[in-house]
Amino acid sequence: MRILLTGCTSRQCNIISDKSNYYRTNIQALYRMLISLGHDVLWRFYYFDLKLKDFDLVIVCLSPPSSITSCFLYNALLALEHENVMLYFNDWNIRSIYNKSDSIFRRFVLNTQTLEIPSKYHKKIEYNYNRLFTEDFKCLFPTFEWGAHDILKNSYIKTFYTIDPSLFIDKFLPLTHDKSVKERAWVLSNLRLYQIPRRKWKIYQFSNDNFINENSLTEYYNKCYGNICVDQYHVGSGWWRCRYLISVYTKSVMYCNFIDGSAIGTDFTYNLEEIEQMTNEELLKVAESQSDQFLSCLKSKEYNLQKLQKIISK
């Protein structure tokens, strides 16, 4: 199958200008899964040098239209012209994606398109944007096997599929710090500054103001006994997040929402106070147990590849 994998942002279109600002994404994993299945996949932005009829399937990754990073939004909307389209939601903020505006151009006024779209296509872009709210597109979401996946749906999303990309992301770099020698401290990383009550342990907090790349964040996880997984509005949905894999890889104890934690295993349900009161030996033991419980929730590569093939063949 000849597949075009495209989207609204530079990362969704396989454009990474700053290689140091790297992190593992579920769209990388989706691309790798499609290649593993033997498909011919072109992963890039859509523009008029491409003929949609040359593809059997077009997968369009969505991002909030108002986001400053959605520099290929118009291109992605034009790609919806293909007769066989699947929407891929690799951006967690699904509510903002479906926050409808009267005019997509008025909504997108702050952004600068990387490639100019001639004005004669504006009506088609508006039309395709409105189709997101009226047509039954096939929709694919990255999730873990656990969770109530229907939480991710809304009134516009009817044909709904999920896939777990965990076993197809890039391998983590070798760690430079001994896992068994850790600091009694928390790591908290969230793009928006997250307010948390004063803790007994020190908190290494990262946001847009002091952003670090994923490899550096992994080193912080590795040197600290604990990490805090900030809630998202669709708690309990099983939405895929790489920080679970980072936590397991570095043997750092994760604190997360009780609903999410209880779906994975009992050792993910400790609260902040309980974790801070543990001895170092207890912390290492809990970290090992969290790793075992999380990994037991993952299905095999073969299972996920077969599942994806069935989805794209429908």
Coordinates of N, CA, C and O in Angstrom, one line a residue, residues 1 25 32 95 100 162 191 246 250 254 288:
M1 N 0.8 -1.2 0.0 CA 0.0 0.0 0.0 C 0.9 1.3 0.0 O 1.9 1.3 0.7
T25 N 8.3 10.3 19.8 CA 6.9 10.5 19.5 C 6.2 9.3 19.0 O 6.8 8.4 18.4
R32 N 7.2 3.8 11.8 CA 8.0 2.5 11.8 C 7.1 1.3 11.7 O 7.5 0.3 11.1
R95 N -9.7 18.4 22.7 CA -10.7 19.4 22.8 C -10.4 20.7 22.0 O -11.3 21.2 21.3
K100 N -14.4 24.7 17.5 CA -14.7 25.2 16.2 C -14.7 26.7 16.1 O -15.2 27.4 17.1
T162 N -7.7 2.4 18.2 CA -6.5 2.7 19.0 C -5.4 1.8 18.7 O -5.6 0.6 18.2
L191 N 4.7 21.2 29.8 CA 5.0 22.4 29.0 C 4.5 23.7 29.7 O 5.1 24.8 29.7
I246 N 9.8 6.2 30.1 CA 11.0 6.8 30.7 C 11.2 6.3 32.1 O 12.2 6.0 32.6
T250 N 14.2 4.0 33.6 CA 15.2 4.6 34.6 C 15.0 4.1 36.0 O 15.7 4.4 36.9
M254 N 7.0 6.4 39.8 CA 6.1 7.4 39.3 C 4.9 7.6 40.2 O 4.3 6.7 40.7
E288 N 11.0 -1.3 40.7 CA 11.0 -2.6 40.0 C 9.6 -3.2 39.8 O 9.3 -3.7 38.7

